[in-house]
Short mmCIF file of C-alpha atoms in Angstrom, two decimals:
data_model
loop_
_atom_site.label_atom_id
_atom_site.label_comp_id
_atom_site.label_asym_id
_atom_site.label_seq_id
_atom_site.Cartn_x
_atom_site.Cartn_y
_atom_site.Cartn_z
CA MET U 1 21.06 45.71 58.68
CA ALA U 2 23.98 44.27 56.77
CA THR U 3 26.23 44.89 59.76
CA ASP U 4 24.35 42.24 61.72
CA TRP U 5 25.98 39.55 59.58
CA LEU U 6 29.53 40.66 60.16
CA GLY U 7 31.61 37.92 61.73
CA SER U 8 29.64 35.08 60.19
CA VAL U 9 31.56 32.21 58.61
CA VAL U 10 30.37 31.75 55.06
CA SER U 11 31.25 29.63 52.04
CA ILE U 12 31.19 31.38 48.64
CA SER U 13 31.23 29.38 45.43
CA CYS U 14 32.44 31.25 42.33
CA GLY U 15 32.03 28.47 39.81
CA ASP U 16 34.58 26.10 38.35
CA SER U 17 36.93 28.86 37.24
CA LEU U 18 37.55 30.53 40.62
CA GLY U 19 36.57 27.76 43.02
CA VAL U 20 35.24 27.98 46.57
CA TYR U 21 36.25 30.51 49.26
CA GLN U 22 35.54 30.33 52.99
CA GLY U 23 36.07 32.98 55.63
CA ARG U 24 34.48 35.41 58.05
CA VAL U 25 32.45 38.30 56.73
CA SER U 26 34.32 41.53 57.38
CA ALA U 27 32.36 43.99 55.23
CA VAL U 28 29.13 44.12 53.17
CA ASP U 29 28.51 47.00 50.77
CA GLN U 30 24.96 47.13 49.42
CA VAL U 31 25.70 50.03 47.10
CA SER U 32 28.54 48.40 45.20
CA GLN U 33 27.10 44.92 45.79
CA THR U 34 30.30 43.45 47.28
CA ILE U 35 31.14 41.28 50.24
CA SER U 36 34.54 40.91 51.90
CA LEU U 37 35.98 37.93 53.76
CA THR U 38 38.81 38.07 56.24
CA ARG U 39 41.33 35.25 56.82
CA PRO U 40 40.07 33.54 53.67
CA PHE U 41 40.65 29.96 52.52
CA HIS U 42 40.65 29.08 48.81
CA ASN U 43 39.84 25.45 47.97
CA GLY U 44 41.11 24.37 51.36
CA VAL U 45 44.37 26.36 51.30
CA LYS U 46 44.88 29.49 53.33
CA CYS U 47 45.25 32.56 51.14
CA LEU U 48 48.33 34.75 51.32
CA VAL U 49 46.27 37.96 51.44
CA PRO U 50 44.43 38.83 54.67
CA GLU U 51 41.18 39.79 52.93
CA VAL U 52 39.41 39.19 49.62
CA THR U 53 36.40 40.99 48.11
CA PHE U 54 33.77 39.48 45.80
CA ARG U 55 31.30 41.09 43.45
CA ALA U 56 27.74 39.79 43.30
CA GLY U 57 28.15 38.87 39.64
CA ASP U 58 30.98 36.43 40.48
CA ILE U 59 29.05 34.53 43.19
CA THR U 60 27.05 31.49 42.12
CA GLU U 61 26.28 30.12 45.60
CA LEU U 62 26.64 31.47 49.14
CA LYS U 63 26.25 29.34 52.26
CA ILE U 64 26.36 30.39 55.89
CA LEU U 65 28.42 27.91 57.85
CA GLU U 66 28.43 29.59 61.29
CA ILE U 67 26.63 32.53 62.88
CA PRO U 68 28.29 34.13 65.88
CA GLY U 69 26.28 33.47 69.02
CA SER U 70 23.80 31.12 67.33
CA GLY U 71 25.61 27.88 68.18
CA GLU U 72 24.19 26.23 65.06
CA ASN U 73 25.51 25.69 61.56
CA GLY U 74 23.38 25.48 58.50
CA ASP U 75 23.00 26.34 54.87
CA PHE U 76 21.01 29.49 54.26
CA GLN U 77 20.06 31.76 51.42
CA HIS U 78 21.98 34.96 52.02
CA PRO U 79 19.41 37.61 52.90
CA VAL U 80 21.70 40.62 52.63
CA LEU U 81 22.60 40.56 48.95
CA GLY U 82 19.57 38.59 47.91
CA ILE U 83 21.65 35.94 46.14
CA ALA U 84 19.88 32.67 45.50
CA SER U 85 21.68 29.41 46.15
CA VAL U 86 21.86 27.75 42.78
CA GLY U 87 20.08 24.44 42.73
CA CYS U 88 18.55 24.85 46.21
CA PRO U 89 14.74 24.65 46.60
CA GLY U 90 14.62 27.46 49.14
CA GLY U 91 16.24 30.07 46.92
CA ALA U 92 14.41 33.13 45.66
CA SER U 93 15.36 32.41 42.06
CA GLN U 94 16.82 29.38 40.34
CA ASN U 95 18.11 30.76 37.05
CA GLY U 96 21.68 29.44 37.67
CA THR U 97 23.31 32.67 36.57
CA GLY U 98 24.56 33.81 39.95
CA LYS U 99 23.39 37.39 39.25
CA LEU U 100 22.12 39.79 41.84
CA LEU U 101 18.42 39.09 42.40
CA LYS U 102 15.97 41.29 44.27
CA LYS U 103 13.06 39.97 46.26
CA PRO U 104 9.71 40.45 44.54
CA GLY U 105 7.43 43.16 45.82
CA LEU U 106 10.23 45.44 46.93
CA SER U 107 11.25 48.54 45.09
CA SER U 108 14.81 49.65 44.69
CA SER U 109 14.36 52.45 47.22
CA ALA U 110 12.28 50.55 49.72
CA PRO U 111 14.11 49.31 52.79
CA GLN U 112 14.63 45.59 52.99
CA ASN U 113 13.66 43.57 56.01
CA ILE U 114 16.83 41.89 57.07
CA PRO U 115 16.38 39.37 59.86
CA LYS U 116 18.55 39.82 62.89
CA ARG U 117 20.97 37.22 64.03
CA THR U 118 18.72 36.35 66.95
CA ASP U 119 15.85 35.61 64.57
CA VAL U 120 17.71 33.29 62.30
CA LYS U 121 17.69 30.55 64.86
CA SER U 122 13.91 30.49 64.98
CA GLN U 123 13.35 30.67 61.22
CA ASP U 124 11.98 27.67 59.42
CA VAL U 125 14.34 27.12 56.55
CA ALA U 126 13.71 24.37 54.06
CA ILE U 127 16.87 22.29 53.76
CA SER U 128 17.10 20.00 50.79
CA PRO U 129 19.00 16.69 50.85
CA GLN U 130 21.59 18.31 48.61
CA GLN U 131 22.13 21.04 51.19
CA GLN U 132 22.39 18.51 53.99
CA CYS U 133 25.33 16.89 52.17
CA SER U 134 26.94 20.20 51.27
CA LYS U 135 29.29 20.16 54.26
CA SER U 136 32.70 19.57 52.71
CA TYR U 137 36.06 18.84 54.15
CA MET U 138 36.56 22.62 54.56
CA ASP U 139 34.40 22.57 57.69
CA ARG U 140 37.24 20.89 59.51
CA HIS U 141 39.63 23.64 58.49
CA MET U 142 37.28 26.37 59.53
CA GLU U 143 36.99 24.74 62.94
CA SER U 144 40.76 24.62 63.23
CA LEU U 145 40.76 28.36 62.55
CA ASN U 146 39.53 28.98 66.09
CA GLN U 147 42.15 26.76 67.68
CA SER U 148 45.10 28.31 69.42
CA LYS U 149 47.74 26.59 67.32
CA GLY U 150 46.18 27.46 63.96
CA PHE U 151 46.69 25.91 60.59
CA ARG U 152 50.18 25.58 59.16
CA ARG U 153 50.50 25.76 55.37
CA ARG U 154 52.58 23.15 53.60
CA HIS U 155 55.43 25.13 52.03
CA ASN U 156 56.73 22.14 50.09
CA SER U 157 53.41 21.32 48.48
CA TRP U 158 53.10 21.80 44.76
CA SER U 159 49.38 22.43 45.06
CA SER U 160 49.79 25.29 47.52
CA SER U 161 52.59 26.99 45.62
CA SER U 162 50.82 26.71 42.29
CA ARG U 163 47.71 28.51 43.55
CA HIS U 164 49.42 31.53 45.08
CA PRO U 165 49.19 33.74 41.96
CA ASN U 166 45.41 33.18 41.79
CA GLN U 167 44.72 34.10 45.42
CA VAL U 168 45.40 37.82 45.33
CA THR U 169 42.38 38.93 43.31
CA PRO U 170 39.69 36.45 42.26
CA LYS U 171 39.21 36.74 38.51
CA LYS U 172 37.39 34.59 36.04
CA SER U 173 39.64 32.39 33.97
CA GLY U 174 39.00 29.84 31.28
CA VAL U 175 37.15 26.61 31.83
CA LYS U 176 40.29 24.67 31.08
CA ASN U 177 42.13 26.26 33.99
CA GLY U 178 39.20 25.53 36.24
CA GLN U 179 39.19 21.89 35.24
CA MET U 180 42.88 21.63 35.90
CA LYS U 181 42.42 23.27 39.28
CA ASN U 182 39.75 20.76 40.22
CA LYS U 183 42.14 17.95 39.30
CA ASP U 184 44.78 19.53 41.50
CA ASP U 185 42.32 19.68 44.37
CA GLU U 186 41.53 16.01 43.98
CA CYS U 187 45.22 15.11 44.03
CA PHE U 188 46.60 17.49 46.63
CA GLY U 189 43.74 19.16 48.44
CA ASP U 190 42.16 16.33 50.45
CA ASP U 191 43.11 15.25 53.94
CA ILE U 192 45.61 18.02 54.64
CA GLU U 193 46.72 17.31 58.16
CA GLU U 194 48.63 19.56 60.48
CA ILE U 195 52.41 19.20 60.14
CA PRO U 196 54.55 19.20 63.30
CA ASP U 197 56.49 22.37 64.00
CA THR U 198 59.74 20.54 64.80
CA ASP U 199 61.83 19.33 61.86
CA PHE U 200 63.27 15.87 61.68
CA ASP U 201 66.78 15.72 63.12
CA PHE U 202 68.75 13.89 60.42
CA GLU U 203 72.15 14.43 62.04
CA GLY U 204 71.00 13.20 65.40
CA ASN U 205 69.38 10.14 63.87
CA LEU U 206 72.52 9.39 61.85
CA ALA U 207 74.67 9.66 64.94
CA LEU U 208 72.75 6.76 66.45
CA PHE U 209 74.16 4.46 63.74
CA ASP U 210 77.62 3.18 64.59
CA LYS U 211 78.97 2.24 61.15
CA ALA U 212 82.28 0.88 62.40
CA ALA U 213 80.62 -1.40 64.94
CA VAL U 214 78.17 -2.75 62.37
CA PHE U 215 80.92 -3.61 59.89
CA GLU U 216 82.99 -5.18 62.63
CA GLU U 217 80.03 -7.34 63.60
CA ILE U 218 79.56 -8.42 59.97
CA GLU U 219 83.23 -9.29 59.56
CA THR U 220 83.24 -11.27 62.80
CA TYR U 221 80.21 -13.24 61.69
CA GLU U 222 81.74 -14.00 58.28
CA ARG U 223 85.00 -15.21 59.81
CA LYS U 224 83.18 -17.50 62.25
CA SER U 225 80.76 -18.86 59.68
CA GLY U 226 83.42 -19.45 57.04
CA THR U 227 81.78 -17.21 54.44
CA ARG U 228 83.58 -14.67 52.29
CA SER U 229 85.77 -12.54 54.50
CA ARG U 230 86.90 -9.02 53.97
CA GLY U 231 90.10 -9.87 55.81
CA THR U 232 92.16 -7.93 58.27
CA PRO U 233 93.62 -4.56 57.32
CA ASN U 234 96.94 -6.22 56.42
CA GLU U 235 95.23 -8.88 54.31
CA ARG U 236 92.92 -6.60 52.37
CA SER U 237 93.67 -6.27 48.67
CA ALA U 238 94.47 -2.96 47.08
CA ARG U 239 91.61 -0.75 45.97
CA TYR U 240 90.95 -0.55 42.24
CA ARG U 241 90.27 2.55 40.23
CA HIS U 242 87.24 2.88 37.97
CA ASP U 243 89.38 2.19 34.88
CA GLU U 244 91.26 -0.82 36.24
CA ASN U 245 90.41 -4.42 35.56
CA ILE U 246 89.58 -6.35 38.72
CA LEU U 247 90.24 -9.68 37.01
CA GLU U 248 93.71 -11.06 37.46
CA SER U 249 95.81 -11.03 34.31
CA GLU U 250 99.27 -12.03 33.30
CA PRO U 251 102.19 -9.80 34.29
CA ILE U 252 102.69 -6.89 31.91
CA VAL U 253 105.72 -7.19 29.63
CA TYR U 254 106.97 -3.72 28.84
CA ARG U 255 109.77 -4.80 26.52
CA ARG U 256 107.90 -6.42 23.64
CA ILE U 257 110.06 -5.07 20.79
CA THR U 258 113.61 -6.30 20.39
CA VAL U 259 116.05 -5.31 17.65
CA PRO U 260 119.55 -6.62 16.82
CA GLN U 261 121.25 -3.43 17.98
CA ALA U 262 119.67 -0.46 19.76
CA SER U 263 121.76 2.60 20.49
CA LYS U 264 118.85 4.52 22.04
CA GLU U 265 115.55 3.56 23.62
CA PHE U 266 112.24 5.37 23.95
CA CYS U 267 109.08 4.56 25.88
CA THR U 268 105.38 5.26 25.34
CA ASP U 269 102.90 6.84 27.73
CA SER U 270 101.91 3.37 28.97
CA GLY U 271 105.54 2.41 29.66
CA LEU U 272 106.21 0.18 26.64
CA VAL U 273 109.83 0.27 25.49
CA VAL U 274 110.42 1.20 21.84
CA PRO U 275 114.07 0.75 20.76
CA SER U 276 115.63 2.73 17.93
CA VAL U 277 117.04 1.18 14.77
CA SER U 278 119.86 2.17 12.49
CA TYR U 279 119.22 3.80 9.14
CA GLU U 280 120.43 0.67 7.28
CA LEU U 281 117.99 -1.59 9.18
CA HIS U 282 115.16 0.90 8.67
CA LYS U 283 115.90 1.04 4.93
CA LYS U 284 115.94 -2.75 4.75
CA LEU U 285 112.58 -2.92 6.58
CA LEU U 286 110.95 -0.60 4.02
CA SER U 287 112.45 -2.57 1.15
CA VAL U 288 111.07 -5.89 2.43
CA ALA U 289 107.67 -4.30 3.06
CA GLU U 290 107.60 -3.01 -0.53
CA LYS U 291 108.45 -6.48 -1.79
CA HIS U 292 105.39 -7.86 0.05
CA GLY U 293 103.07 -5.26 -1.49
CA LEU U 294 103.42 -2.19 0.73
CA THR U 295 104.44 0.03 -2.18
CA LEU U 296 105.84 3.55 -2.01
CA GLU U 297 102.47 5.04 -3.03
CA ARG U 298 100.77 3.29 -0.11
CA ARG U 299 103.42 4.47 2.32
CA LEU U 300 103.17 8.02 1.03
CA GLU U 301 99.40 8.04 1.52
CA VAL U 302 99.54 6.62 5.05
CA THR U 303 102.38 8.97 6.02
CA GLY U 304 100.49 11.95 4.63
CA VAL U 305 97.33 11.06 6.57
CA CYS U 306 99.15 10.52 9.87
CA ALA U 307 101.30 13.63 9.48
CA SER U 308 98.27 15.79 8.62
CA GLN U 309 96.36 14.40 11.60
CA MET U 310 99.24 15.32 13.89
CA ALA U 311 99.50 18.77 12.30
CA LEU U 312 95.77 19.39 12.78
CA SER U 313 96.14 18.55 16.46
CA LEU U 314 99.10 20.92 16.78
CA LEU U 315 97.07 23.69 15.11
CA GLY U 316 94.36 23.48 17.76
CA GLY U 317 92.14 20.61 16.65
CA PRO U 318 88.38 21.19 17.02
CA ASN U 319 88.93 24.44 18.93
CA ARG U 320 90.57 26.02 15.88
CA LEU U 321 89.01 24.17 12.97
CA ASN U 322 85.23 24.53 13.24
CA PRO U 323 82.54 26.40 11.27
CA LYS U 324 82.28 29.09 13.96
CA ASN U 325 85.96 29.99 13.64
CA ILE U 326 86.45 30.32 9.89
CA HIS U 327 87.79 33.86 10.28
CA GLN U 328 90.94 32.38 11.89
CA ARG U 329 91.92 29.96 9.16
CA PRO U 330 95.38 28.52 10.05
CA THR U 331 98.31 28.90 7.67
CA VAL U 332 100.93 26.18 7.18
CA ALA U 333 104.17 26.59 5.25
CA LEU U 334 105.38 23.31 3.73
CA LEU U 335 109.09 23.14 2.73
CA CYS U 336 109.80 20.17 0.44
CA GLY U 337 112.85 18.93 -1.40
CA PRO U 338 113.13 16.87 -4.62
CA HIS U 339 113.15 13.46 -2.94
CA VAL U 340 110.88 10.90 -1.28
CA LYS U 341 110.74 12.98 1.93
CA GLY U 342 109.44 15.86 -0.14
CA ALA U 343 106.75 13.63 -1.66
CA GLN U 344 105.64 12.73 1.90
CA GLY U 345 105.31 16.43 2.67
CA ILE U 346 103.27 17.09 -0.48
CA SER U 347 100.88 14.28 0.50
CA CYS U 348 100.53 15.83 3.96
CA GLY U 349 99.84 19.25 2.42
CA ARG U 350 97.07 17.82 0.23
CA HIS U 351 95.23 16.39 3.25
CA LEU U 352 95.67 19.63 5.22
CA SER U 353 94.24 21.65 2.34
CA ASN U 354 91.25 19.29 2.22
CA HIS U 355 90.60 20.18 5.88
CA ASP U 356 90.34 23.92 5.13
CA VAL U 357 93.93 24.78 6.09
CA HIS U 358 95.72 27.45 4.05
CA VAL U 359 98.77 25.56 2.74
CA ILE U 360 101.73 27.28 1.06
CA LEU U 361 103.95 24.62 -0.56
CA PHE U 362 107.55 25.48 -1.40
CA LEU U 363 109.17 23.21 -4.00
CA PRO U 364 112.10 24.38 -6.13
CA ASN U 365 112.00 23.97 -9.89
CA PHE U 366 114.00 21.07 -11.24
CA VAL U 367 114.38 19.78 -14.75
CA LYS U 368 113.92 16.18 -13.67
CA MET U 369 111.50 15.17 -10.91
CA LEU U 370 110.81 11.83 -9.26
CA GLU U 371 107.68 10.07 -10.42
CA SER U 372 106.30 10.06 -6.88
CA ILE U 373 106.69 13.85 -6.62
CA THR U 374 105.04 14.35 -10.00
CA ASN U 375 102.05 12.25 -8.99
CA GLU U 376 101.68 14.01 -5.64
CA MET U 377 101.95 17.45 -7.23
CA SER U 378 99.26 16.50 -9.73
CA LEU U 379 96.90 15.73 -6.84
CA PHE U 380 97.94 18.79 -4.82
CA SER U 381 97.18 21.08 -7.75
CA LYS U 382 93.52 20.03 -7.54
CA THR U 383 93.22 21.53 -4.04
CA GLN U 384 93.09 25.16 -2.90
CA GLY U 385 96.71 25.01 -1.75
CA GLN U 386 99.29 27.50 -3.06
CA GLN U 387 102.53 26.30 -4.64
CA VAL U 388 105.64 28.56 -4.83
CA SER U 389 109.17 27.92 -6.09
CA SER U 390 110.95 30.96 -4.65
CA ILE U 391 111.64 31.89 -1.07
CA LYS U 392 110.56 35.45 -1.86
CA ASP U 393 106.99 34.21 -2.34
CA LEU U 394 106.77 32.82 1.21
CA PRO U 395 104.99 34.96 3.85
CA ASP U 396 106.99 37.65 5.63
CA THR U 397 104.86 37.31 8.77
CA PRO U 398 104.97 34.25 11.05
CA VAL U 399 102.73 31.35 10.06
CA ASP U 400 100.97 28.93 12.38
CA LEU U 401 103.16 25.92 11.58
CA VAL U 402 106.17 25.04 9.41
CA ILE U 403 106.46 21.45 8.15
CA ASN U 404 110.03 20.62 7.21
CA CYS U 405 110.66 18.03 4.48
CA LEU U 406 113.91 19.53 3.13
CA ASP U 407 116.34 17.12 4.75
CA CYS U 408 117.09 13.73 3.29
CA HIS U 409 119.07 10.73 4.49
CA GLU U 410 120.97 10.67 1.23
CA ASN U 411 122.08 13.18 -1.39
CA ALA U 412 123.96 15.39 1.05
CA PHE U 413 124.99 17.69 -1.81
CA LEU U 414 121.52 19.27 -1.71
CA ARG U 415 122.47 21.09 1.50
CA ASP U 416 124.96 23.16 -0.51
CA GLN U 417 122.30 24.47 -2.91
CA PRO U 418 121.31 28.16 -2.61
CA TRP U 419 117.58 27.37 -2.45
CA TYR U 420 118.19 24.98 0.46
CA LYS U 421 120.14 27.54 2.47
CA ALA U 422 117.55 30.22 1.76
CA ALA U 423 114.70 27.92 2.88
CA VAL U 424 116.56 27.00 6.08
CA ASP U 425 117.20 30.65 6.90
CA TRP U 426 113.54 31.52 6.30
CA ALA U 427 112.32 28.69 8.56
CA ASN U 428 114.69 29.63 11.39
CA GLN U 429 113.73 33.31 11.20
CA ASN U 430 109.96 32.84 10.87
CA ARG U 431 109.56 32.15 14.60
CA ALA U 432 106.88 29.52 13.90
CA PRO U 433 107.01 26.00 15.43
CA VAL U 434 108.52 23.38 13.13
CA LEU U 435 107.37 19.80 12.53
CA SER U 436 109.92 17.58 10.75
CA ILE U 437 108.70 14.47 8.93
CA ASP U 438 111.16 11.54 8.99
CA PRO U 439 114.26 13.65 9.77
CA PRO U 440 117.80 12.28 9.22
CA MET U 441 119.63 10.55 12.02
CA HIS U 442 122.66 12.84 12.43
CA GLU U 443 122.19 16.35 13.74
CA ALA U 444 124.69 17.71 11.22
CA GLU U 445 122.26 16.71 8.49
CA GLN U 446 119.38 18.67 10.05
CA GLY U 447 119.37 22.27 8.90
CA VAL U 448 116.19 23.35 10.75
CA ASP U 449 115.70 23.05 14.49
CA ALA U 450 112.40 21.23 15.01
CA LYS U 451 109.99 21.30 17.93
CA TRP U 452 108.43 17.97 16.92
CA SER U 453 109.62 15.11 14.71
CA LEU U 454 107.56 12.28 13.22
CA ALA U 455 109.32 8.93 12.83
CA LEU U 456 107.98 6.09 10.65
CA ALA U 457 107.47 2.49 11.88
CA LEU U 458 110.43 2.54 14.27
CA PRO U 459 112.42 5.60 15.38
CA LEU U 460 115.99 6.43 14.46
CA PRO U 461 118.40 7.48 17.24
CA LEU U 462 117.47 11.16 16.89
CA GLY U 463 119.23 13.90 18.82
CA GLU U 464 118.03 17.00 20.63
CA ARG U 465 117.58 19.08 17.47
CA ALA U 466 114.73 16.77 16.47
CA GLY U 467 112.65 17.99 19.41
CA ARG U 468 109.95 15.74 20.81
CA VAL U 469 109.68 12.49 18.87
CA PHE U 470 106.38 10.99 17.72
CA LEU U 471 105.97 7.58 16.11
CA CYS U 472 103.73 6.88 13.10
CA ASP U 473 102.22 3.53 12.12
CA ILE U 474 102.57 3.09 8.35
CA GLY U 475 100.96 -0.37 8.25
CA ILE U 476 103.92 -2.76 8.13
CA PRO U 477 102.74 -6.30 9.08
CA GLN U 478 104.29 -8.10 12.04
CA LYS U 479 105.82 -10.88 9.94
CA VAL U 480 107.72 -8.31 7.86
CA PHE U 481 109.45 -7.17 11.06
CA GLN U 482 110.30 -10.77 11.89
CA GLU U 483 111.79 -11.27 8.42
CA VAL U 484 114.39 -8.57 9.06
CA GLY U 485 115.20 -9.88 12.55
CA ILE U 486 112.92 -7.65 14.66
CA ASN U 487 110.67 -9.16 17.29
CA TYR U 488 107.78 -6.73 17.04
CA HIS U 489 104.52 -6.15 18.92
CA SER U 490 102.53 -3.03 18.08
CA PRO U 491 102.86 -0.26 20.71
CA PHE U 492 100.18 1.95 19.12
CA GLY U 493 97.07 0.56 20.78
CA CYS U 494 94.05 2.49 19.47
CA LYS U 495 96.07 5.28 17.82
CA PHE U 496 98.17 5.70 14.68
CA VAL U 497 100.45 8.43 16.09
CA ILE U 498 101.86 8.16 19.62
CA PRO U 499 104.41 10.26 21.53
CA LEU U 500 107.76 8.80 22.58
CA HIS U 501 109.81 9.75 25.63
CA SER U 502 113.57 9.40 25.97
CA THR U 503 114.67 6.99 28.66
#
C-alpha cells in the first residue's frame, strides 16, 4: 500500500523552473495523483511552510534517499505513483515528460503490487553510473535534519530571502527564472555551514582595546626616537576647522582702506574696515573715474544690475522667482526723480522687469529731461514694466518692495514740489519695505525711511534713517582711488554687493 512508504526521505526534481525538493513523505494520494513532503528543503534551503504537495505532472524525477528501518540509501524508481526516473535505465518509461505512467499489463481498476518496505532491501535494482553520482550536497543537510541541534537558516543571506516567495506553492515559471535560480544556487547555495547561535560581542571586543594607552605608547616612542611628535597637551597646536587653511600665512590686515578723513567707519562680515567718505570726495572719485573711461552710462548699467540683484534677493530669490511659483509674481514700485539717481532707478527697474517682476515706475512729467533719463526710459519702454506719472495710478494695496530714487544730493528745491511730497506720503503709508539707492548723506534730505540702503564704491556717513547699509562695486579701478588720495583694497571678495555693519 501507499502508506508503507510514509516516512521515507525522497528527492523530487521538478525541472529547471521549480528546482529540487527533499523531505519526508507525509501523504500519498493515488486518486488525485499527489504526494506531500513534510519539513521540506528547496534547493538546499529549508522552506518556510511545514509541508508542500506535488502533482504527478510537475515531477520529472523522484529518488528515494532513505527508507525507515532499511538502513540503506539508494536511488529507486518510485513504485507508488509509477513515475519513471528520467534518464535512468531502470525506469518503466523514458519519454522525459515526467507524466504519470502506468505499468504495462495492469488495468486502471486492477490492484497494483506495491512492494513492502521489508522487500525493498532484497530487490535487485539496476543502478546506473549516473544514479551512483546523483547524491548531491543535499544529502548532508538531510542527515543534519535528524540531529538534535537542527539546521539554522541564514537570515542575512540574499539567496535565502529571495527564494521565500517561491516556496509556498510550487508553480511552473519561465525558463529564464529557472536559469537565474540555478545561477543563484551556484553562487549562494553550496557549502552552507551551520552558523553559531551566539552573536559576536562587538562591545566586549572593543573594550579590550585601550585607545589612550596605545596613543601614549606611540607618543613615547616618537619622543624617544626623535620622530615627529604630537607634543604635550600644552604644546599641541589648535585644531583647524574644515574651511581653515592649515598653511601658515601672513597676519591678516583688517584696515586695508584708508581715506583722508573718515567721520564714520563700517566693517564687513569678515571684519574688514570700510571707512566712509564725504560727499565732495565721493563726487571727485566719480569724476576722475569718468575721465579715465568709466562713463555715466557704464555706471548706470552696473548700478542697475547690482541694485536689481539685491532687490531679487530681498524678494525671496529662487524660492519666490521660479517657474512653479508664477502665480505669486512679485510687485515692485519704483519712485524716481528727474536726476541721475532717478536714472539709476530706471536701470534697476529694467533689469527687474526682465526677471519677470511686475514693475510700476513712477516718474513725473517734465518739459526737459536729462539725456541719461531719456535713454533709460527708451530701454524701459521695451519691457513689460508699467510707467505712471501720477500718484493716483500707484497701487492702493501694499506692494512687495518700494525702491526709492526720489532723493538727490543736490537740487534741494525738488523736495518742495507737490509730486515729491505726494510720493513720499504714499511710500510711508504703503507699509512695504523700502530700498534706497545712493541716498543723500544728511537725514534731513531723506524723505522716506528706508529699511535698506545701497551705497556706491564707498559709503557716505549715513544715519539711522538709511537702515542697513549695503555696498555696491561699480568697477572703479584701484589706481583711480589712489589718484584721489585713497589707499584702496577691494573688500568685496567674490561678491558685488556686500553688507556693512556700523562699528
